[in-house]
């Protein structure tokens, strides 16, 4: 499972979306891998 820079800096919610979407996606993927 690889994450590119484009995935980390994808447009998202809020004014500082580039700072929040990457960590949010990474945390979601990590949590998903724990649940699997």
Coordinates of N, CA and C in Angstrom, one line a residue:
X1 N 0.9 -1.2 0.0 CA 0.0 0.0 0.0 C 0.9 1.2 0.0
X2 N 0.8 2.0 -1.1 CA 1.7 3.2 -1.2 C 0.8 4.4 -1.2
X3 N 1.3 5.5 -0.7 CA 0.5 6.8 -0.7 C 1.4 7.8 -1.4
X4 N 0.9 8.4 -2.4 CA 1.7 9.4 -3.2 C 1.5 10.8 -2.6
X5 N 2.3 11.7 -3.0 CA 2.2 13.1 -2.6 C 0.9 13.7 -3.0
X6 N 0.4 13.2 -4.1 CA -0.9 13.7 -4.6 C -2.1 13.2 -3.7
X7 N -1.9 12.1 -3.1 CA -2.9 11.6 -2.1 C -2.9 12.4 -0.9
X8 N -1.7 12.7 -0.4 CA -1.5 13.5 0.8 C -2.1 14.9 0.7
X9 N -1.9 15.5 -0.5 CA -2.3 16.9 -0.6 C -3.5 17.1 -1.5
X10 N -4.4 16.2 -1.3 CA -5.7 16.2 -2.1 C -6.6 17.3 -1.5
X11 N -7.4 18.0 -2.3 CA -8.3 19.0 -1.8 C -9.4 18.4 -0.9
X12 N -9.6 19.0 0.2 CA -10.6 18.4 1.1 C -11.4 19.5 1.8
X13 N -11.8 19.2 3.0 CA -12.7 20.0 3.8 C -11.9 21.1 4.6
X14 N -12.4 22.3 4.7 CA -11.8 23.3 5.5 C -10.8 24.2 4.8
X15 N -10.4 25.2 5.5 CA -9.4 26.2 4.9 C -8.0 25.6 4.8
X16 N -7.6 24.8 5.7 CA -6.2 24.2 5.6 C -6.4 22.7 5.2
X17 N -7.1 22.5 4.1 CA -7.5 21.1 3.7 C -6.2 20.3 3.4
X18 N -5.2 20.9 2.8 CA -4.0 20.2 2.4 C -3.3 19.6 3.6
X19 N -3.5 20.3 4.8 CA -2.8 19.8 6.0 C -3.6 18.7 6.7
X20 N -4.9 18.7 6.5 CA -5.7 17.8 7.2 C -6.1 16.5 6.5
X21 N -6.2 16.5 5.2 CA -6.7 15.4 4.5 C -5.7 14.2 4.5
X22 N -4.4 14.5 4.3 CA -3.4 13.5 4.3 C -3.4 12.7 5.6
X23 N -3.2 13.3 6.7 CA -3.2 12.6 8.0 C -4.5 11.9 8.3
X24 N -5.6 12.5 7.9 CA -6.9 11.8 8.1 C -7.0 10.6 7.2
X25 N -6.6 10.6 6.0 CA -6.6 9.4 5.1 C -5.6 8.4 5.7
X26 N -4.5 8.8 6.1 CA -3.5 7.8 6.6 C -4.0 7.1 7.8
X27 N -4.6 7.9 8.7 CA -5.2 7.3 10.0 C -6.3 6.3 9.6
X28 N -7.1 6.7 8.6 CA -8.2 5.8 8.2 C -7.7 4.5 7.7
X29 N -6.6 4.6 6.8 CA -6.1 3.4 6.2 C -5.4 2.5 7.3
X30 N -4.7 3.2 8.3 CA -4.1 2.4 9.4 C -5.2 1.7 10.2
X31 N -6.2 2.5 10.6 CA -7.3 1.9 11.4 C -8.0 0.7 10.6
X32 N -8.1 0.9 9.3 CA -8.7 -0.2 8.5 C -7.8 -1.4 8.5
X33 N -6.5 -1.2 8.5 CA -5.6 -2.4 8.4 C -5.6 -3.1 9.8
X34 N -5.8 -2.4 10.9 CA -5.9 -3.0 12.2 C -7.2 -3.8 12.3
X35 N -8.3 -3.3 11.7 CA -9.6 -4.0 11.8 C -9.6 -5.3 11.0
X36 N -8.8 -5.3 9.9 CA -8.8 -6.4 9.0 C -8.2 -7.7 9.6

